[in-house]
mmCIF file of C-alpha atoms in Angstrom:
data_model
loop_
_atom_site.group_PDB
_atom_site.id
_atom_site.type_symbol
_atom_site.label_atom_id
_atom_site.label_comp_id
_atom_site.label_asym_id
_atom_site.label_seq_id
_atom_site.Cartn_x
_atom_site.Cartn_y
_atom_site.Cartn_z
ATOM 1 C CA MET A 1024 -60.971 -118.841 -64.871
ATOM 2 C CA SER A 1025 -57.463 -117.670 -64.282
ATOM 3 C CA ASN A 1026 -55.283 -117.023 -67.519
ATOM 4 C CA LYS A 1027 -53.175 -120.158 -66.290
ATOM 5 C CA LEU A 1028 -56.076 -122.366 -66.725
ATOM 6 C CA LEU A 1029 -57.379 -120.570 -69.985
ATOM 7 C CA ALA A 1030 -54.198 -121.466 -71.513
ATOM 8 C CA LYS A 1031 -54.309 -124.652 -70.470
ATOM 9 C CA GLY A 1032 -57.584 -125.127 -71.723
ATOM 10 C CA LEU A 1033 -56.777 -122.986 -75.027
ATOM 11 C CA ALA A 1034 -53.898 -125.570 -75.501
ATOM 12 C CA GLY A 1035 -55.308 -128.641 -75.054
ATOM 13 C CA ALA A 1036 -58.492 -127.977 -77.225
ATOM 14 C CA LEU A 1037 -55.523 -126.915 -80.208
ATOM 15 C CA ALA A 1038 -53.628 -129.896 -79.608
ATOM 16 C CA ALA A 1039 -57.095 -132.068 -80.322
ATOM 17 C CA SER A 1040 -58.013 -130.037 -83.510
ATOM 18 C CA VAL A 1041 -54.527 -130.823 -84.592
ATOM 19 C CA ALA A 1042 -55.152 -134.279 -83.413
ATOM 20 C CA LEU A 1043 -57.947 -134.490 -85.981
ATOM 21 C CA VAL A 1044 -56.816 -132.723 -89.115
ATOM 22 C CA PRO A 1045 -54.641 -136.115 -90.288
ATOM 23 C CA LEU A 1046 -57.890 -137.934 -89.773
ATOM 24 C CA MET A 1047 -60.323 -135.450 -91.378
ATOM 25 C CA ALA A 1048 -57.844 -134.634 -94.737
ATOM 26 C CA GLN A 1049 -57.860 -138.525 -94.969
ATOM 27 C CA ALA A 1050 -61.619 -138.894 -95.213
ATOM 28 C CA GLY A 1051 -62.466 -139.564 -99.074
ATOM 29 C CA ASP A 1052 -59.137 -140.723 -99.366
ATOM 30 C CA LEU A 1053 -58.598 -144.250 -101.256
ATOM 31 C CA VAL A 1054 -56.053 -146.849 -99.869
ATOM 32 C CA ILE A 1055 -54.979 -149.632 -102.373
ATOM 33 C CA GLU A 1056 -54.194 -153.035 -100.308
ATOM 34 C CA SER A 1057 -51.790 -155.250 -102.073
ATOM 35 C CA TRP A 1058 -49.120 -158.220 -101.877
ATOM 36 C CA ARG A 1059 -47.348 -156.690 -105.020
ATOM 37 C CA ASN A 1060 -44.919 -154.479 -103.354
ATOM 38 C CA ASP A 1061 -42.059 -154.347 -105.772
ATOM 39 C CA ASP A 1062 -45.194 -152.053 -107.995
ATOM 40 C CA ILE A 1063 -45.013 -149.386 -105.421
ATOM 41 C CA ASP A 1064 -43.609 -146.829 -107.950
ATOM 42 C CA ILE A 1065 -45.544 -148.399 -110.661
ATOM 43 C CA TRP A 1066 -48.503 -147.437 -108.751
ATOM 44 C CA ASN A 1067 -47.306 -143.924 -107.531
ATOM 45 C CA ASP A 1068 -45.819 -142.436 -110.462
ATOM 46 C CA LYS A 1069 -47.586 -143.997 -113.405
ATOM 47 C CA ILE A 1070 -51.220 -145.875 -112.404
ATOM 48 C CA ILE A 1071 -52.082 -142.951 -109.860
ATOM 49 C CA PRO A 1072 -51.354 -139.779 -111.924
ATOM 50 C CA ALA A 1073 -52.882 -141.539 -114.768
ATOM 51 C CA PHE A 1074 -56.249 -141.762 -112.443
ATOM 52 C CA ASN A 1075 -56.049 -138.057 -111.218
ATOM 53 C CA GLU A 1076 -55.929 -136.670 -114.744
ATOM 54 C CA GLN A 1077 -59.150 -137.892 -114.928
ATOM 55 C CA TYR A 1078 -60.612 -137.670 -110.955
ATOM 56 C CA PRO A 1079 -57.891 -134.828 -109.461
ATOM 57 C CA ASP A 1080 -60.012 -134.693 -106.387
ATOM 58 C CA ILE A 1081 -59.982 -138.199 -105.343
ATOM 59 C CA HIS A 1082 -56.527 -138.738 -103.616
ATOM 60 C CA VAL A 1083 -55.346 -142.828 -103.816
ATOM 61 C CA SER A 1084 -52.549 -144.385 -101.573
ATOM 62 C CA PHE A 1085 -50.990 -147.693 -102.954
ATOM 63 C CA LYS A 1086 -50.213 -149.240 -99.346
ATOM 64 C CA PRO A 1087 -49.080 -152.868 -100.094
ATOM 65 C CA THR A 1088 -47.622 -155.653 -98.008
ATOM 66 C CA THR A 1089 -44.614 -158.329 -98.246
ATOM 67 C CA PRO A 1090 -46.267 -161.189 -100.547
ATOM 68 C CA THR A 1091 -45.711 -163.548 -97.791
ATOM 69 C CA GLU A 1092 -47.553 -161.616 -95.205
ATOM 70 C CA TYR A 1093 -50.124 -160.401 -97.116
ATOM 71 C CA ASN A 1094 -53.104 -163.031 -96.370
ATOM 72 C CA ALA A 1095 -52.242 -163.043 -92.954
ATOM 73 C CA ALA A 1096 -52.019 -158.769 -92.646
ATOM 74 C CA LEU A 1097 -54.920 -158.375 -94.770
ATOM 75 C CA ASN A 1098 -57.733 -160.451 -92.668
ATOM 76 C CA ALA A 1099 -56.346 -159.280 -89.550
ATOM 77 C CA LYS A 1100 -57.179 -155.709 -90.868
ATOM 78 C CA LEU A 1101 -60.398 -156.261 -92.147
ATOM 79 C CA SER A 1102 -61.012 -157.950 -89.099
ATOM 80 C CA GLY A 1103 -60.092 -154.760 -87.226
ATOM 81 C CA GLY A 1104 -61.824 -152.388 -89.134
ATOM 82 C CA THR A 1105 -58.649 -151.024 -90.701
ATOM 83 C CA ALA A 1106 -58.277 -152.371 -93.858
ATOM 84 C CA GLY A 1107 -58.115 -150.207 -97.344
ATOM 85 C CA ASP A 1108 -60.571 -149.242 -99.334
ATOM 86 C CA LEU A 1109 -59.359 -151.107 -102.274
ATOM 87 C CA VAL A 1110 -57.971 -155.057 -101.921
ATOM 88 C CA ALA A 1111 -55.707 -156.541 -104.218
ATOM 89 C CA CYS A 1112 -57.579 -160.010 -105.161
ATOM 90 C CA ARG A 1113 -55.419 -163.390 -105.296
ATOM 91 C CA PRO A 1114 -57.284 -165.766 -107.196
ATOM 92 C CA PHE A 1115 -59.921 -168.554 -106.535
ATOM 93 C CA ASP A 1116 -60.541 -169.532 -103.226
ATOM 94 C CA ALA A 1117 -58.708 -166.842 -100.945
ATOM 95 C CA SER A 1118 -60.782 -164.207 -102.254
ATOM 96 C CA LEU A 1119 -63.842 -166.225 -102.304
ATOM 97 C CA GLU A 1120 -63.404 -166.507 -98.485
ATOM 98 C CA LEU A 1121 -63.220 -162.786 -98.184
ATOM 99 C CA TYR A 1122 -66.081 -162.529 -100.058
ATOM 100 C CA LYS A 1123 -67.729 -165.557 -97.872
ATOM 101 C CA GLN A 1124 -67.193 -163.855 -95.128
ATOM 102 C CA GLY A 1125 -68.891 -160.464 -96.202
ATOM 103 C CA ASN A 1126 -65.763 -158.309 -96.702
ATOM 104 C CA LEU A 1127 -65.485 -157.969 -100.428
ATOM 105 C CA ALA A 1128 -69.131 -155.946 -102.257
ATOM 106 C CA SER A 1129 -70.376 -158.038 -105.236
ATOM 107 C CA LEU A 1130 -69.538 -156.337 -108.355
ATOM 108 C CA ASN A 1131 -72.147 -157.304 -110.495
ATOM 109 C CA ASP A 1132 -73.304 -154.098 -111.399
ATOM 110 C CA LEU A 1133 -70.094 -152.437 -111.550
ATOM 111 C CA PRO A 1134 -70.561 -150.489 -115.427
ATOM 112 C CA GLY A 1135 -67.337 -151.993 -117.404
ATOM 113 C CA MET A 1136 -67.439 -155.581 -116.098
ATOM 114 C CA ASP A 1137 -68.679 -156.839 -119.725
ATOM 115 C CA ASN A 1138 -65.145 -156.003 -120.391
ATOM 116 C CA PHE A 1139 -64.267 -159.048 -119.244
ATOM 117 C CA SER A 1140 -64.589 -162.751 -120.691
ATOM 118 C CA ASP A 1141 -66.333 -165.614 -118.294
ATOM 119 C CA VAL A 1142 -63.236 -167.168 -118.051
ATOM 120 C CA ALA A 1143 -61.218 -164.263 -116.780
ATOM 121 C CA LYS A 1144 -63.772 -163.231 -114.275
ATOM 122 C CA SER A 1145 -63.849 -166.925 -113.466
ATOM 123 C CA ALA A 1146 -61.011 -166.532 -110.498
ATOM 124 C CA TRP A 1147 -63.284 -164.218 -108.911
ATOM 125 C CA GLN A 1148 -66.775 -165.417 -109.089
ATOM 126 C CA THR A 1149 -69.187 -167.259 -106.674
ATOM 127 C CA ASP A 1150 -68.606 -170.872 -108.029
ATOM 128 C CA ASP A 1151 -72.248 -170.757 -109.548
ATOM 129 C CA GLY A 1152 -70.394 -167.836 -111.498
ATOM 130 C CA SER A 1153 -73.686 -165.301 -110.038
ATOM 131 C CA THR A 1154 -71.357 -162.908 -108.427
ATOM 132 C CA THR A 1155 -68.291 -161.263 -109.674
ATOM 133 C CA PHE A 1156 -66.159 -159.728 -106.460
ATOM 134 C CA CYS A 1157 -62.611 -158.368 -108.452
ATOM 135 C CA VAL A 1158 -61.893 -156.496 -111.220
ATOM 136 C CA PRO A 1159 -59.961 -159.059 -113.315
ATOM 137 C CA MET A 1160 -56.315 -157.222 -113.661
ATOM 138 C CA ALA A 1161 -53.847 -159.356 -115.431
ATOM 139 C CA SER A 1162 -52.307 -163.126 -115.879
ATOM 140 C CA VAL A 1163 -49.204 -164.741 -116.765
ATOM 141 C CA ILE A 1164 -48.079 -167.169 -119.106
ATOM 142 C CA HIS A 1165 -46.057 -169.678 -118.947
ATOM 143 C CA GLY A 1166 -43.548 -170.569 -121.496
ATOM 144 C CA PHE A 1167 -39.906 -170.915 -121.800
ATOM 145 C CA ILE A 1168 -37.890 -168.235 -122.266
ATOM 146 C CA TYR A 1169 -34.105 -168.812 -124.417
ATOM 147 C CA ASN A 1170 -30.491 -167.219 -125.484
ATOM 148 C CA LYS A 1171 -31.191 -166.318 -128.486
ATOM 149 C CA GLU A 1172 -27.092 -165.822 -128.894
ATOM 150 C CA ALA A 1173 -26.856 -169.451 -127.154
ATOM 151 C CA PHE A 1174 -29.384 -170.888 -129.917
ATOM 152 C CA GLU A 1175 -27.394 -169.504 -132.821
ATOM 153 C CA GLU A 1176 -24.008 -169.947 -131.605
ATOM 154 C CA VAL A 1177 -25.217 -174.126 -131.113
ATOM 155 C CA GLY A 1178 -27.276 -173.903 -134.286
ATOM 156 C CA VAL A 1179 -30.670 -174.753 -133.146
ATOM 157 C CA GLU A 1180 -34.136 -173.135 -133.598
ATOM 158 C CA VAL A 1181 -37.232 -172.808 -131.293
ATOM 159 C CA PRO A 1182 -38.515 -175.936 -131.190
ATOM 160 C CA LYS A 1183 -42.221 -176.278 -132.402
ATOM 161 C CA THR A 1184 -42.596 -180.209 -131.078
ATOM 162 C CA THR A 1185 -41.834 -182.248 -128.072
ATOM 163 C CA GLU A 1186 -39.627 -184.429 -129.987
ATOM 164 C CA GLU A 1187 -37.475 -181.375 -131.111
ATOM 165 C CA PHE A 1188 -37.397 -179.842 -127.776
ATOM 166 C CA PHE A 1189 -35.448 -182.411 -126.464
ATOM 167 C CA GLN A 1190 -33.594 -182.895 -129.693
ATOM 168 C CA VAL A 1191 -32.874 -179.203 -128.898
ATOM 169 C CA LEU A 1192 -31.839 -179.806 -125.131
ATOM 170 C CA ASP A 1193 -29.644 -182.691 -126.221
ATOM 171 C CA LYS A 1194 -27.471 -180.419 -128.875
ATOM 172 C CA ILE A 1195 -27.012 -177.702 -126.528
ATOM 173 C CA LYS A 1196 -26.188 -180.450 -123.977
ATOM 174 C CA GLU A 1197 -23.447 -182.092 -126.383
ATOM 175 C CA ASP A 1198 -22.105 -178.662 -127.688
ATOM 176 C CA GLY A 1199 -21.164 -178.364 -123.330
ATOM 177 C CA ASN A 1200 -20.910 -174.066 -123.337
ATOM 178 C CA TYR A 1201 -24.408 -173.947 -121.768
ATOM 179 C CA ILE A 1202 -26.286 -175.562 -119.466
ATOM 180 C CA PRO A 1203 -29.321 -176.675 -121.469
ATOM 181 C CA MET A 1204 -31.798 -175.292 -119.137
ATOM 182 C CA ALA A 1205 -32.038 -173.444 -115.796
ATOM 183 C CA MET A 1206 -34.241 -174.848 -112.955
ATOM 184 C CA GLY A 1207 -33.629 -175.913 -109.495
ATOM 185 C CA THR A 1208 -35.858 -177.878 -107.394
ATOM 186 C CA ALA A 1209 -34.890 -176.603 -103.965
ATOM 187 C CA ASP A 1210 -38.047 -174.410 -103.653
ATOM 188 C CA GLN A 1211 -40.412 -177.341 -105.034
ATOM 189 C CA TRP A 1212 -42.989 -174.479 -106.515
ATOM 190 C CA GLU A 1213 -41.335 -173.828 -109.935
ATOM 191 C CA ALA A 1214 -41.637 -177.575 -110.663
ATOM 192 C CA ALA A 1215 -45.184 -177.318 -110.594
ATOM 193 C CA THR A 1216 -45.846 -173.778 -111.815
ATOM 194 C CA MET A 1217 -42.660 -173.318 -114.569
ATOM 195 C CA GLY A 1218 -42.439 -177.547 -115.381
ATOM 196 C CA PHE A 1219 -46.379 -179.570 -114.670
ATOM 197 C CA GLN A 1220 -48.240 -176.602 -115.312
ATOM 198 C CA ASN A 1221 -46.606 -175.382 -118.702
ATOM 199 C CA ILE A 1222 -46.151 -178.538 -120.465
ATOM 200 C CA GLY A 1223 -49.399 -180.354 -118.935
ATOM 201 C CA PRO A 1224 -52.118 -178.267 -120.696
ATOM 202 C CA ASN A 1225 -50.801 -179.956 -123.709
ATOM 203 C CA HIS A 1226 -51.909 -183.223 -122.637
ATOM 204 C CA TRP A 1227 -55.080 -182.954 -120.520
ATOM 205 C CA LYS A 1228 -56.346 -180.133 -123.649
ATOM 206 C CA GLY A 1229 -56.131 -177.448 -121.255
ATOM 207 C CA GLU A 1230 -59.847 -176.472 -119.982
ATOM 208 C CA GLU A 1231 -61.350 -179.621 -120.933
ATOM 209 C CA GLY A 1232 -59.117 -181.345 -118.882
ATOM 210 C CA ARG A 1233 -59.283 -178.889 -115.626
ATOM 211 C CA LYS A 1234 -62.625 -179.257 -115.654
ATOM 212 C CA ALA A 1235 -62.893 -182.578 -115.781
ATOM 213 C CA LEU A 1236 -61.053 -183.163 -113.008
ATOM 214 C CA ILE A 1237 -63.353 -181.031 -110.704
ATOM 215 C CA ASP A 1238 -66.304 -182.931 -111.926
ATOM 216 C CA GLY A 1239 -64.541 -186.108 -111.101
ATOM 217 C CA SER A 1240 -64.498 -187.567 -114.742
ATOM 218 C CA GLN A 1241 -60.805 -187.311 -114.624
ATOM 219 C CA LYS A 1242 -58.201 -188.355 -112.272
ATOM 220 C CA PHE A 1243 -54.761 -188.083 -111.747
ATOM 221 C CA THR A 1244 -53.982 -191.653 -112.708
ATOM 222 C CA ASP A 1245 -55.125 -191.021 -116.119
ATOM 223 C CA LYS A 1246 -53.006 -190.869 -119.270
ATOM 224 C CA PRO A 1247 -52.855 -186.980 -119.652
ATOM 225 C CA TYR A 1248 -51.579 -186.745 -116.305
ATOM 226 C CA VAL A 1249 -49.130 -190.039 -116.482
ATOM 227 C CA ASP A 1250 -47.800 -188.456 -119.341
ATOM 228 C CA THR A 1251 -47.078 -184.872 -118.087
ATOM 229 C CA PHE A 1252 -44.658 -186.551 -115.070
ATOM 230 C CA THR A 1253 -43.177 -188.751 -117.750
ATOM 231 C CA GLU A 1254 -41.932 -185.803 -119.850
ATOM 232 C CA LEU A 1255 -41.740 -183.847 -116.657
ATOM 233 C CA ALA A 1256 -38.734 -186.883 -115.363
ATOM 234 C CA ARG A 1257 -36.497 -186.175 -118.750
ATOM 235 C CA TRP A 1258 -35.742 -182.694 -117.767
ATOM 236 C CA LYS A 1259 -33.567 -184.131 -114.844
ATOM 237 C CA ASP A 1260 -30.892 -184.566 -117.687
ATOM 238 C CA TYR A 1261 -30.885 -181.255 -118.751
ATOM 239 C CA LEU A 1262 -30.733 -179.315 -115.660
ATOM 240 C CA PRO A 1263 -27.490 -177.652 -113.826
ATOM 241 C CA ASP A 1264 -25.216 -179.963 -111.274
ATOM 242 C CA GLY A 1265 -26.607 -180.211 -108.100
ATOM 243 C CA PHE A 1266 -29.823 -178.869 -109.214
ATOM 244 C CA GLU A 1267 -31.635 -180.312 -106.121
ATOM 245 C CA ALA A 1268 -30.041 -177.940 -103.913
ATOM 246 C CA ILE A 1269 -30.875 -174.558 -106.676
ATOM 247 C CA SER A 1270 -33.772 -172.353 -105.408
ATOM 248 C CA TYR A 1271 -35.393 -169.997 -107.732
ATOM 249 C CA PRO A 1272 -33.257 -167.214 -107.660
ATOM 250 C CA ASP A 1273 -30.223 -169.423 -108.337
ATOM 251 C CA ALA A 1274 -31.800 -170.519 -111.456
ATOM 252 C CA GLN A 1275 -32.753 -166.773 -112.554
ATOM 253 C CA ASN A 1276 -29.290 -165.759 -111.890
ATOM 254 C CA LEU A 1277 -27.497 -168.704 -114.132
ATOM 255 C CA PHE A 1278 -29.868 -167.770 -116.715
ATOM 256 C CA SER A 1279 -29.472 -163.301 -116.814
ATOM 257 C CA LEU A 1280 -25.644 -164.137 -116.177
ATOM 258 C CA GLY A 1281 -25.753 -165.958 -119.657
ATOM 259 C CA ARG A 1282 -25.032 -169.479 -118.808
ATOM 260 C CA ALA A 1283 -28.147 -171.502 -119.571
ATOM 261 C CA ALA A 1284 -29.998 -171.090 -122.580
ATOM 262 C CA ILE A 1285 -33.271 -172.435 -121.380
ATOM 263 C CA TYR A 1286 -35.745 -171.177 -118.661
ATOM 264 C CA PRO A 1287 -38.496 -172.836 -118.128
ATOM 265 C CA ALA A 1288 -40.660 -169.196 -117.061
ATOM 266 C CA GLY A 1289 -43.794 -167.402 -116.405
ATOM 267 C CA SER A 1290 -43.928 -164.212 -117.841
ATOM 268 C CA TRP A 1291 -43.408 -162.020 -114.801
ATOM 269 C CA ASP A 1292 -39.379 -162.886 -115.211
ATOM 270 C CA ILE A 1293 -39.625 -160.467 -118.066
ATOM 271 C CA SER A 1294 -38.730 -157.338 -115.965
ATOM 272 C CA LEU A 1295 -36.213 -159.127 -114.332
ATOM 273 C CA PHE A 1296 -34.063 -160.337 -117.262
ATOM 274 C CA ASN A 1297 -34.700 -156.736 -119.217
ATOM 275 C CA LYS A 1298 -32.966 -155.335 -115.515
ATOM 276 C CA GLN A 1299 -30.385 -158.071 -115.833
ATOM 277 C CA ALA A 1300 -29.328 -160.246 -118.700
ATOM 278 C CA ASP A 1301 -26.921 -158.691 -121.257
ATOM 279 C CA PHE A 1302 -27.525 -160.501 -124.405
ATOM 280 C CA LYS A 1303 -30.772 -161.013 -126.542
ATOM 281 C CA PHE A 1304 -33.382 -163.512 -125.626
ATOM 282 C CA SER A 1305 -36.866 -164.335 -126.683
ATOM 283 C CA ALA A 1306 -39.573 -167.011 -125.656
ATOM 284 C CA PHE A 1307 -41.480 -169.749 -127.050
ATOM 285 C CA PRO A 1308 -44.069 -171.702 -125.729
ATOM 286 C CA PRO A 1309 -44.652 -175.219 -124.492
ATOM 287 C CA PRO A 1310 -43.881 -177.242 -127.508
ATOM 288 C CA ALA A 1311 -46.815 -180.147 -127.957
ATOM 289 C CA PRO A 1312 -46.474 -183.625 -128.687
ATOM 290 C CA ALA A 1313 -46.355 -184.243 -132.479
ATOM 291 C CA GLY A 1314 -49.428 -184.575 -134.027
ATOM 292 C CA SER A 1315 -51.232 -182.304 -131.875
ATOM 293 C CA ASP A 1316 -53.799 -180.002 -134.013
ATOM 294 C CA THR A 1317 -54.052 -177.428 -131.046
ATOM 295 C CA CYS A 1318 -51.482 -175.952 -128.533
ATOM 296 C CA TYR A 1319 -52.536 -174.891 -124.929
ATOM 297 C CA ILE A 1320 -51.114 -172.164 -122.643
ATOM 298 C CA SER A 1321 -51.133 -171.401 -119.089
ATOM 299 C CA ASP A 1322 -52.920 -167.851 -119.312
ATOM 300 C CA HIS A 1323 -52.931 -167.921 -115.461
ATOM 301 C CA THR A 1324 -55.720 -165.524 -113.979
ATOM 302 C CA ASP A 1325 -53.066 -163.628 -111.280
ATOM 303 C CA ILE A 1326 -54.195 -160.565 -109.910
ATOM 304 C CA GLY A 1327 -57.907 -158.496 -109.768
ATOM 305 C CA MET A 1328 -58.841 -155.549 -107.598
ATOM 306 C CA GLY A 1329 -62.450 -155.722 -104.812
ATOM 307 C CA LEU A 1330 -64.036 -153.528 -102.984
ATOM 308 C CA ASN A 1331 -63.668 -153.439 -98.830
ATOM 309 C CA ALA A 1332 -67.838 -154.456 -98.481
ATOM 310 C CA HIS A 1333 -66.885 -152.279 -94.804
ATOM 311 C CA SER A 1334 -65.531 -148.949 -97.039
ATOM 312 C CA LYS A 1335 -66.466 -145.773 -95.934
ATOM 313 C CA ASN A 1336 -65.247 -144.186 -99.458
ATOM 314 C CA ALA A 1337 -67.086 -146.637 -101.212
ATOM 315 C CA LYS A 1338 -68.459 -144.262 -103.502
ATOM 316 C CA ASP A 1339 -65.192 -143.233 -104.842
ATOM 317 C CA ALA A 1340 -63.706 -146.837 -104.812
ATOM 318 C CA LYS A 1341 -66.447 -147.721 -107.601
ATOM 319 C CA VAL A 1342 -65.495 -144.762 -109.664
ATOM 320 C CA PHE A 1343 -61.222 -146.166 -109.436
ATOM 321 C CA LEU A 1344 -62.795 -149.590 -109.914
ATOM 322 C CA GLU A 1345 -64.793 -148.558 -113.263
ATOM 323 C CA TRP A 1346 -61.797 -146.834 -114.464
ATOM 324 C CA MET A 1347 -59.566 -150.103 -114.008
ATOM 325 C CA THR A 1348 -61.916 -151.780 -116.423
ATOM 326 C CA GLY A 1349 -61.687 -149.360 -119.511
ATOM 327 C CA PRO A 1350 -58.620 -149.596 -122.009
ATOM 328 C CA ALA A 1351 -57.077 -146.998 -121.214
ATOM 329 C CA PHE A 1352 -55.495 -148.926 -117.918
ATOM 330 C CA ALA A 1353 -55.466 -152.230 -119.383
ATOM 331 C CA GLU A 1354 -52.411 -150.721 -121.837
ATOM 332 C CA LEU A 1355 -51.181 -148.847 -118.777
ATOM 333 C CA TYR A 1356 -50.644 -151.586 -116.626
ATOM 334 C CA SER A 1357 -49.474 -153.954 -119.338
ATOM 335 C CA ASN A 1358 -46.814 -151.650 -120.437
ATOM 336 C CA ALA A 1359 -46.040 -151.060 -117.088
ATOM 337 C CA LEU A 1360 -45.571 -154.346 -115.679
ATOM 338 C CA PRO A 1361 -43.985 -156.156 -118.691
ATOM 339 C CA GLY A 1362 -45.282 -159.848 -118.643
ATOM 340 C CA PHE A 1363 -48.521 -159.169 -116.838
ATOM 341 C CA PHE A 1364 -51.055 -159.159 -119.127
ATOM 342 C CA SER A 1365 -54.531 -156.966 -118.814
ATOM 343 C CA LEU A 1366 -57.398 -159.338 -118.930
ATOM 344 C CA SER A 1367 -59.606 -156.886 -120.720
ATOM 345 C CA ASN A 1368 -61.492 -157.628 -123.981
ATOM 346 C CA ALA A 1369 -59.686 -154.267 -124.834
ATOM 347 C CA LYS A 1370 -56.790 -154.163 -127.705
ATOM 348 C CA VAL A 1371 -53.623 -153.510 -125.702
ATOM 349 C CA ASP A 1372 -50.767 -152.359 -127.584
ATOM 350 C CA ILE A 1373 -48.010 -154.124 -125.940
ATOM 351 C CA LYS A 1374 -44.517 -152.643 -125.921
ATOM 352 C CA ASP A 1375 -42.187 -154.722 -124.492
ATOM 353 C CA PRO A 1376 -40.813 -157.139 -127.623
ATOM 354 C CA VAL A 1377 -40.729 -160.462 -124.988
ATOM 355 C CA ALA A 1378 -44.036 -159.738 -123.599
ATOM 356 C CA GLN A 1379 -45.914 -158.899 -126.920
ATOM 357 C CA GLU A 1380 -44.025 -162.648 -127.962
ATOM 358 C CA PHE A 1381 -46.036 -164.787 -124.825
ATOM 359 C CA VAL A 1382 -49.672 -162.523 -125.597
ATOM 360 C CA SER A 1383 -49.410 -163.698 -129.246
ATOM 361 C CA TRP A 1384 -49.791 -167.300 -128.445
ATOM 362 C CA ARG A 1385 -53.316 -166.479 -126.934
ATOM 363 C CA GLN A 1386 -54.156 -165.941 -130.933
ATOM 364 C CA LYS A 1387 -52.992 -169.499 -132.172
ATOM 365 C CA CYS A 1388 -53.281 -171.634 -128.770
ATOM 366 C CA LYS A 1389 -56.180 -172.196 -126.280
ATOM 367 C CA SER A 1390 -55.408 -170.819 -122.911
ATOM 368 C CA THR A 1391 -56.347 -171.966 -119.752
ATOM 369 C CA ILE A 1392 -55.507 -171.695 -116.178
ATOM 370 C CA ARG A 1393 -53.522 -174.000 -113.310
ATOM 371 C CA ASN A 1394 -55.360 -176.937 -112.716
ATOM 372 C CA SER A 1395 -55.008 -176.717 -109.164
ATOM 373 C CA TYR A 1396 -56.415 -173.307 -108.287
ATOM 374 C CA GLN A 1397 -59.904 -173.715 -108.740
ATOM 375 C CA ILE A 1398 -61.684 -175.781 -105.829
ATOM 376 C CA LEU A 1399 -59.209 -178.930 -105.966
ATOM 377 C CA SER A 1400 -56.563 -177.015 -102.626
ATOM 378 C CA ARG A 1401 -60.027 -176.460 -100.550
ATOM 379 C CA GLY A 1402 -59.113 -179.518 -98.695
ATOM 380 C CA THR A 1403 -56.184 -181.237 -96.625
ATOM 381 C CA PRO A 1404 -53.653 -182.175 -98.510
ATOM 382 C CA ASN A 1405 -53.893 -178.563 -100.601
ATOM 383 C CA LEU A 1406 -53.602 -179.748 -104.091
ATOM 384 C CA GLU A 1407 -51.198 -176.980 -105.251
ATOM 385 C CA ASN A 1408 -48.871 -177.840 -102.579
ATOM 386 C CA ASP A 1409 -49.002 -181.532 -103.390
ATOM 387 C CA LEU A 1410 -48.249 -180.821 -107.000
ATOM 388 C CA TRP A 1411 -44.975 -178.782 -105.974
ATOM 389 C CA ASN A 1412 -43.772 -181.541 -103.977
ATOM 390 C CA ILE A 1413 -44.591 -184.528 -106.688
ATOM 391 C CA SER A 1414 -43.489 -182.285 -109.087
ATOM 392 C CA ALA A 1415 -39.699 -182.029 -107.890
ATOM 393 C CA GLN A 1416 -39.738 -185.317 -106.527
ATOM 394 C CA VAL A 1417 -40.382 -186.776 -109.906
ATOM 395 C CA ILE A 1418 -37.855 -184.390 -111.616
ATOM 396 C CA ASN A 1419 -35.370 -185.478 -108.964
ATOM 397 C CA GLY A 1420 -36.077 -189.179 -109.573
ATOM 398 C CA THR A 1421 -37.723 -189.949 -106.455
ATOM 399 C CA LEU A 1422 -40.959 -190.499 -107.524
ATOM 400 C CA THR A 1423 -41.354 -192.212 -110.979
ATOM 401 C CA ALA A 1424 -44.032 -190.718 -113.195
ATOM 402 C CA GLU A 1425 -47.174 -193.533 -111.996
ATOM 403 C CA GLN A 1426 -46.199 -192.569 -108.462
ATOM 404 C CA GLY A 1427 -46.888 -189.295 -109.005
ATOM 405 C CA ALA A 1428 -49.844 -189.331 -110.703
ATOM 406 C CA GLN A 1429 -51.342 -191.868 -108.114
ATOM 407 C CA LYS A 1430 -49.691 -190.107 -104.894
ATOM 408 C CA ALA A 1431 -51.728 -186.735 -106.228
ATOM 409 C CA GLU A 1432 -54.752 -188.518 -106.933
ATOM 410 C CA ASP A 1433 -54.618 -190.543 -103.420
ATOM 411 C CA GLY A 1434 -54.326 -186.910 -101.939
ATOM 412 C CA LEU A 1435 -57.456 -185.651 -103.396
ATOM 413 C CA ALA A 1436 -59.446 -188.647 -102.949
ATOM 414 C CA LYS A 1437 -58.809 -188.197 -99.080
ATOM 415 C CA TRP A 1438 -61.097 -184.954 -98.998
ATOM 416 C CA TYR A 1439 -62.682 -184.353 -102.496
ATOM 417 C CA ALA A 1440 -66.210 -186.388 -103.225
ATOM 418 C CA PRO A 1441 -65.712 -186.406 -106.845
ATOM 419 C CA HIS A 1442 -62.544 -188.144 -106.301
ATOM 420 C CA GLN A 1443 -63.685 -190.830 -104.333
ATOM 421 C CA LYS A 1444 -66.173 -192.997 -106.417
#
């Protein structure tokens, strides 16, 4: 062989070996898929380093996708065999479908799963509850965030009942210095999520009503749901001028700039207001109708973590998942992301005062989840999306409470057998 050919051969072999190095370096590394791209610094700076203190030999990478693209991107990666080892799980049907397709592994035998209640695990289980396929990570809680300084100026206190709630709104409106409540209906989803699903559990008695919708013993045309829409319709008089054109970020800005006194909230908004608001704020739970002996909150299972059934690094991935079931992760995650509350049974010391307020409601109220998420949004029309539109129309005044309730029931009855009786 000539020197030139020998050199060429050696160069080719060297190039091939160099090309293999990244692949070899990645063997045994764990990749986490997620839609929470806002959390990349928290994972890289806090969560993964905490894991590596215990397990220094397992390398973990957090590789999120834009939230709106996550489902499609994840499905494409799973189909192509390029998905990460650990998969952030949305609650209920999206993740259940991944399990049914053989893309998520059963975690029934994972040590630490008994640190979660049946309600916590329900978002990531088969319908019969026999298999759990994601570790529950966190829930978000609904309520109302309020400007403490505005309340002091106007001379109002946190309302305990629905009647007191509207009296507070009336006083703020009469005062004239603040928009009583910052929300719009342009994006529709917040009318249902921070409106209907926020106040509704006090009417339909939380899990009792949610399960009754599933088994068909209650209909949307029943009193609890009509009453929820009736209460929601009253919000119109207290929202900003032109609220029909106000988007979710617009409403956030109105509150963080100090122009509104109350913000119908999800606890996930805490971090944003911590950064943007220059006034003191706190939160109160959805006020219940006078005479109620029990209060209910939407404590919605929001995010879990599953194991890609085709992972080449399943052993290390299970080590990471088992670590996630423990109290150290529960406290770390809850404090890194104020407003995302661990679903673990472990006692968590939450540092953020507003997050503390939200989570304290678990001690005095019964928790439930959004009633459109389990089973009832599998058909067409999708109940979750239907409720977005219906709730917005009820607030806008283009549907009455009774019409909204009938529309929700009619949509469900088109495909869901228990509502076709």
